[in-house]
Amino acid sequence: KNEVEQSPQNLTAQEGEFITINCSYSVGISALHWLQQHPGGGIVSLFMLSSGKKKHGRLIATINIQEKHSSLHITASHPRDSAVYICAVSGNTPLVFGKGTRLSVIA
Amino acid sequence: KAGVTQTPRYLIKTRGQQVTLSCSPISGHRSVSWYQQTPGQGLQFLFEYFSETQRNKGNFPGRFSGRQFSNSRSEMNVSTLELGDSALYLCASSLQADYEQYFGPGTRLTVT
């Protein structure tokens, strides 16, 4: 069983829809990271959180430490949000990554 | 501030050769981590350096090695290249260990 599980693996949405990507982990962590990777490979760190909720523009990340679960929400999705979203956890070990969620937003 | 830079961006090597990849972190960042990304395995941790010391090493064979210099720049070396080493190699820097990481554009290595 992978230490970090993401769902769904693939997601297609219409522009304007509310999107949720989920991440579950099985190990103790000090922080959870949400990353965005566009075609071509560049990775951008969206959030690093250890409790509660963070918001940046149309993106919201939440984490429930007791349930070992995090969600990434995108409000009013736009085609430029199309990318792979990767969940990663850090703790006693360096970053362990999920397999990613490929999001396509159609105009 | 300039972002994390990696050189070269693309590289083609032959099986058995060795390769050195370079990473320059954001100015002031002392921690540098390296990752390998392949379609099959996804992103995997290679090494982490902080102030010229290796803090952690991932589960990779001894052919993979790295170092960090006093100016925080880092290099990784892969000797005796295998076809399976074809991957995107990403470097990330952070102000301190366990802080938010900033990723470079990556070096795409193809081994033929």
mmCIF file of C-alpha atoms in Angstrom:
data_model
loop_
_atom_site.group_PDB
_atom_site.id
_atom_site.type_symbol
_atom_site.label_atom_id
_atom_site.label_comp_id
_atom_site.label_asym_id
_atom_site.label_seq_id
_atom_site.Cartn_x
_atom_site.Cartn_y
_atom_site.Cartn_z
ATOM 1 C CA LYS A 1 0.000 0.000 0.000
ATOM 2 C CA ASN A 2 1.395 3.422 -0.957
ATOM 3 C CA GLU A 3 2.016 5.780 1.933
ATOM 4 C CA VAL A 4 0.255 8.599 0.057
ATOM 5 C CA GLU A 5 -2.896 7.932 -1.925
ATOM 6 C CA GLN A 6 -4.615 10.480 -4.156
ATOM 7 C CA SER A 7 -8.030 10.416 -5.736
ATOM 8 C CA PRO A 8 -9.179 10.714 -8.385
ATOM 9 C CA GLN A 9 -6.304 9.828 -10.699
ATOM 10 C CA ASN A 10 -7.878 11.769 -13.560
ATOM 11 C CA LEU A 11 -10.490 14.491 -13.510
ATOM 12 C CA THR A 12 -12.199 16.396 -16.308
ATOM 13 C CA ALA A 13 -14.282 19.432 -15.440
ATOM 14 C CA GLN A 14 -16.157 22.177 -17.223
ATOM 15 C CA GLU A 15 -14.928 25.719 -16.759
ATOM 16 C CA GLY A 16 -16.460 27.241 -13.651
ATOM 17 C CA GLU A 17 -16.961 23.991 -11.763
ATOM 18 C CA PHE A 18 -15.864 23.455 -8.153
ATOM 19 C CA ILE A 19 -13.131 20.832 -7.984
ATOM 20 C CA THR A 20 -11.949 18.655 -5.102
ATOM 21 C CA ILE A 21 -8.850 16.477 -5.069
ATOM 22 C CA ASN A 22 -8.277 14.184 -2.113
ATOM 23 C CA CYS A 23 -5.130 12.902 -0.420
ATOM 24 C CA SER A 24 -4.855 10.247 2.291
ATOM 25 C CA TYR A 25 -1.664 9.233 4.021
ATOM 26 C CA SER A 26 -0.707 6.435 6.354
ATOM 27 C CA VAL A 27 2.394 7.760 8.112
ATOM 28 C CA GLY A 28 2.978 10.367 10.776
ATOM 29 C CA ILE A 29 3.778 13.705 9.229
ATOM 30 C CA SER A 30 4.982 17.152 10.161
ATOM 31 C CA ALA A 31 3.584 18.805 7.036
ATOM 32 C CA LEU A 32 1.593 18.098 3.888
ATOM 33 C CA HIS A 33 2.377 19.763 0.580
ATOM 34 C CA TRP A 34 0.247 20.382 -2.472
ATOM 35 C CA LEU A 35 2.217 20.821 -5.699
ATOM 36 C CA GLN A 36 1.173 21.747 -9.233
ATOM 37 C CA GLN A 37 2.985 20.440 -12.296
ATOM 38 C CA HIS A 38 2.262 21.786 -15.756
ATOM 39 C CA PRO A 39 3.177 20.027 -19.018
ATOM 40 C CA GLY A 40 6.903 20.507 -19.535
ATOM 41 C CA GLY A 41 7.688 19.501 -15.991
ATOM 42 C CA GLY A 42 7.927 22.637 -13.856
ATOM 43 C CA ILE A 43 6.614 22.138 -10.319
ATOM 44 C CA VAL A 44 5.139 24.896 -8.203
ATOM 45 C CA SER A 45 4.490 24.562 -4.497
ATOM 46 C CA LEU A 46 0.888 25.605 -3.815
ATOM 47 C CA PHE A 47 0.545 24.958 -0.097
ATOM 48 C CA MET A 48 2.473 23.588 2.839
ATOM 49 C CA LEU A 49 0.222 22.939 5.817
ATOM 50 C CA SER A 50 0.299 21.087 9.095
ATOM 51 C CA SER A 51 -3.180 21.881 10.401
ATOM 52 C CA GLY A 52 -6.446 23.553 9.506
ATOM 53 C CA LYS A 53 -6.971 25.371 6.256
ATOM 54 C CA LYS A 54 -5.125 27.693 3.889
ATOM 55 C CA LYS A 55 -6.477 29.789 1.038
ATOM 56 C CA HIS A 56 -4.725 31.420 -1.878
ATOM 57 C CA GLY A 57 -6.895 33.016 -4.512
ATOM 58 C CA ARG A 58 -9.250 30.342 -5.873
ATOM 59 C CA LEU A 59 -7.353 27.526 -4.188
ATOM 60 C CA ILE A 60 -8.162 26.146 -0.744
ATOM 61 C CA ALA A 61 -6.309 23.369 1.077
ATOM 62 C CA THR A 62 -7.537 21.632 4.211
ATOM 63 C CA ILE A 63 -6.041 18.964 6.392
ATOM 64 C CA ASN A 64 -7.504 16.690 9.073
ATOM 65 C CA ILE A 65 -4.609 15.306 11.086
ATOM 66 C CA GLN A 66 -6.746 12.813 13.044
ATOM 67 C CA GLU A 67 -8.203 11.314 9.859
ATOM 68 C CA LYS A 68 -4.880 11.627 7.943
ATOM 69 C CA HIS A 69 -6.642 13.288 5.062
ATOM 70 C CA SER A 70 -6.256 16.468 3.048
ATOM 71 C CA SER A 71 -8.273 18.059 0.282
ATOM 72 C CA LEU A 72 -7.399 20.612 -2.375
ATOM 73 C CA HIS A 73 -10.324 22.639 -3.675
ATOM 74 C CA ILE A 74 -10.390 24.840 -6.754
ATOM 75 C CA THR A 75 -13.287 27.257 -7.031
ATOM 76 C CA ALA A 76 -14.485 28.659 -10.382
ATOM 77 C CA SER A 77 -12.114 26.400 -12.306
ATOM 78 C CA HIS A 78 -10.456 27.720 -15.453
ATOM 79 C CA PRO A 79 -8.655 25.991 -18.337
ATOM 80 C CA ARG A 80 -5.345 27.387 -17.038
ATOM 81 C CA ASP A 81 -5.862 25.213 -13.935
ATOM 82 C CA SER A 82 -5.257 22.159 -16.141
ATOM 83 C CA ALA A 83 -2.224 20.439 -14.652
ATOM 84 C CA VAL A 84 -1.166 17.517 -12.497
ATOM 85 C CA TYR A 85 -1.717 18.113 -8.789
ATOM 86 C CA ILE A 86 0.556 16.201 -6.460
ATOM 87 C CA CYS A 87 0.196 15.620 -2.748
ATOM 88 C CA ALA A 88 3.354 15.008 -0.710
ATOM 89 C CA VAL A 89 4.049 14.494 2.985
ATOM 90 C CA SER A 90 7.113 15.188 5.092
ATOM 91 C CA GLY A 91 7.970 14.117 8.600
ATOM 92 C CA ASN A 92 10.700 11.899 9.913
ATOM 93 C CA THR A 93 11.479 11.060 6.291
ATOM 94 C CA PRO A 94 11.938 13.382 3.316
ATOM 95 C CA LEU A 95 9.068 14.120 0.959
ATOM 96 C CA VAL A 96 6.942 11.122 -0.033
ATOM 97 C CA PHE A 97 4.746 11.806 -3.039
ATOM 98 C CA GLY A 98 1.377 10.643 -4.247
ATOM 99 C CA LYS A 99 0.969 9.574 -7.869
ATOM 100 C CA GLY A 100 -0.786 12.808 -8.772
ATOM 101 C CA THR A 101 -4.207 13.820 -10.106
ATOM 102 C CA ARG A 102 -4.384 14.906 -13.737
ATOM 103 C CA LEU A 103 -6.925 17.712 -14.071
ATOM 104 C CA SER A 104 -8.320 18.928 -17.388
ATOM 105 C CA VAL A 105 -10.626 21.928 -17.366
ATOM 106 C CA ILE A 106 -12.592 22.375 -20.565
ATOM 107 C CA ALA A 107 -13.832 25.776 -21.715
ATOM 108 C CA LYS B 1 15.096 36.999 -6.631
ATOM 109 C CA ALA B 2 16.084 34.530 -9.292
ATOM 110 C CA GLY B 3 14.506 31.117 -8.989
ATOM 111 C CA VAL B 4 16.170 27.737 -8.781
ATOM 112 C CA THR B 5 18.209 27.049 -11.890
ATOM 113 C CA GLN B 6 19.295 23.694 -13.230
ATOM 114 C CA THR B 7 21.800 22.917 -15.941
ATOM 115 C CA PRO B 8 21.699 21.425 -18.423
ATOM 116 C CA ARG B 9 17.980 21.355 -19.208
ATOM 117 C CA TYR B 10 18.249 18.418 -21.593
ATOM 118 C CA LEU B 11 20.850 15.705 -21.877
ATOM 119 C CA ILE B 12 21.287 12.598 -23.982
ATOM 120 C CA LYS B 13 23.797 10.003 -22.832
ATOM 121 C CA THR B 14 24.725 6.472 -23.742
ATOM 122 C CA ARG B 15 24.471 3.452 -21.463
ATOM 123 C CA GLY B 16 27.603 3.102 -19.340
ATOM 124 C CA GLN B 17 28.507 6.782 -19.399
ATOM 125 C CA GLN B 18 28.342 9.056 -16.401
ATOM 126 C CA VAL B 19 26.573 12.379 -16.008
ATOM 127 C CA THR B 20 26.743 15.386 -13.680
ATOM 128 C CA LEU B 21 23.754 17.647 -13.148
ATOM 129 C CA SER B 22 23.948 21.052 -11.494
ATOM 130 C CA CYS B 23 21.534 23.009 -9.334
ATOM 131 C CA SER B 24 21.806 26.614 -8.149
ATOM 132 C CA PRO B 25 19.355 27.367 -5.313
ATOM 133 C CA ILE B 26 17.561 30.606 -4.619
ATOM 134 C CA SER B 27 19.952 33.077 -3.020
ATOM 135 C CA GLY B 28 19.999 32.562 0.749
ATOM 136 C CA HIS B 29 18.558 29.067 0.631
ATOM 137 C CA ARG B 30 20.778 26.537 2.385
ATOM 138 C CA SER B 31 18.838 23.346 1.796
ATOM 139 C CA VAL B 32 18.815 21.546 -1.562
ATOM 140 C CA SER B 33 16.943 18.361 -2.394
ATOM 141 C CA TRP B 34 17.031 16.217 -5.526
ATOM 142 C CA TYR B 35 14.194 14.143 -6.954
ATOM 143 C CA GLN B 36 13.767 11.721 -9.847
ATOM 144 C CA GLN B 37 10.509 11.636 -11.790
ATOM 145 C CA THR B 38 9.589 8.798 -14.155
ATOM 146 C CA PRO B 39 6.228 7.847 -15.684
ATOM 147 C CA GLY B 40 6.254 4.519 -13.854
ATOM 148 C CA GLN B 41 7.480 5.471 -10.389
ATOM 149 C CA GLY B 42 6.398 9.097 -10.201
ATOM 150 C CA LEU B 43 8.421 11.438 -8.011
ATOM 151 C CA GLN B 44 11.034 9.848 -5.771
ATOM 152 C CA PHE B 45 13.423 11.436 -3.311
ATOM 153 C CA LEU B 46 17.147 11.153 -4.084
ATOM 154 C CA PHE B 47 19.126 13.307 -1.634
ATOM 155 C CA GLU B 48 18.859 16.250 0.695
ATOM 156 C CA TYR B 49 21.743 18.556 1.567
ATOM 157 C CA PHE B 50 21.953 21.279 4.172
ATOM 158 C CA SER B 51 25.061 23.394 4.674
ATOM 159 C CA GLU B 52 27.217 20.986 2.655
ATOM 160 C CA THR B 53 26.084 17.939 4.659
ATOM 161 C CA GLN B 54 23.894 15.156 3.328
ATOM 162 C CA ARG B 55 20.893 14.958 5.665
ATOM 163 C CA ASN B 56 19.019 12.172 3.931
ATOM 164 C CA LYS B 57 19.425 9.773 1.049
ATOM 165 C CA GLY B 58 16.690 7.964 -0.811
ATOM 166 C CA ASN B 59 16.561 4.324 -1.787
ATOM 167 C CA PHE B 60 18.767 4.524 -4.860
ATOM 168 C CA PRO B 61 21.904 2.530 -5.767
ATOM 169 C CA GLY B 62 25.364 3.823 -5.028
ATOM 170 C CA ARG B 63 25.719 4.929 -8.670
ATOM 171 C CA PHE B 64 23.769 8.000 -7.618
ATOM 172 C CA SER B 65 25.784 10.492 -5.610
ATOM 173 C CA GLY B 66 25.683 14.164 -4.834
ATOM 174 C CA ARG B 67 27.353 17.004 -3.036
ATOM 175 C CA GLN B 68 26.752 20.569 -1.970
ATOM 176 C CA PHE B 69 29.270 23.372 -2.094
ATOM 177 C CA SER B 70 29.878 26.208 0.352
ATOM 178 C CA ASN B 71 27.785 28.575 -1.805
ATOM 179 C CA SER B 72 24.862 26.075 -1.518
ATOM 180 C CA ARG B 73 25.086 25.072 -5.171
ATOM 181 C CA SER B 74 24.660 21.340 -5.579
ATOM 182 C CA GLU B 75 25.598 18.679 -8.071
ATOM 183 C CA MET B 76 24.427 15.139 -8.533
ATOM 184 C CA ASN B 77 26.302 12.467 -10.409
ATOM 185 C CA VAL B 78 25.106 9.229 -11.911
ATOM 186 C CA SER B 79 27.780 6.758 -12.972
ATOM 187 C CA THR B 80 27.446 3.780 -15.280
ATOM 188 C CA LEU B 81 24.167 4.982 -16.715
ATOM 189 C CA GLU B 82 21.367 2.502 -17.348
ATOM 190 C CA LEU B 83 18.350 2.857 -19.628
ATOM 191 C CA GLY B 84 16.153 3.045 -16.516
ATOM 192 C CA ASP B 85 17.917 6.210 -15.403
ATOM 193 C CA SER B 86 16.086 8.125 -18.125
ATOM 194 C CA ALA B 87 13.990 10.575 -16.159
ATOM 195 C CA LEU B 88 13.313 14.161 -15.227
ATOM 196 C CA TYR B 89 15.670 15.148 -12.405
ATOM 197 C CA LEU B 90 14.343 17.959 -10.247
ATOM 198 C CA CYS B 91 16.149 20.060 -7.720
ATOM 199 C CA ALA B 92 14.386 22.050 -5.006
ATOM 200 C CA SER B 93 15.717 24.562 -2.513
ATOM 201 C CA SER B 94 14.403 25.884 0.781
ATOM 202 C CA LEU B 95 15.527 28.434 3.317
ATOM 203 C CA GLN B 96 16.029 25.781 5.965
ATOM 204 C CA ALA B 97 15.478 22.056 6.079
ATOM 205 C CA ASP B 98 11.781 21.147 6.408
ATOM 206 C CA TYR B 99 10.634 24.519 5.017
ATOM 207 C CA GLU B 100 8.583 25.060 1.862
ATOM 208 C CA GLN B 101 10.503 23.946 -1.211
ATOM 209 C CA TYR B 102 10.950 25.823 -4.479
ATOM 210 C CA PHE B 103 11.521 23.637 -7.509
ATOM 211 C CA GLY B 104 13.771 24.175 -10.497
ATOM 212 C CA PRO B 105 12.679 23.443 -14.083
ATOM 213 C CA GLY B 106 14.415 20.072 -14.089
ATOM 214 C CA THR B 107 16.953 18.301 -16.263
ATOM 215 C CA ARG B 108 15.515 15.779 -18.669
ATOM 216 C CA LEU B 109 18.012 12.939 -19.056
ATOM 217 C CA THR B 110 17.651 10.401 -21.829
ATOM 218 C CA VAL B 111 19.871 7.318 -21.784
ATOM 219 C CA THR B 112 20.145 5.428 -25.074
#
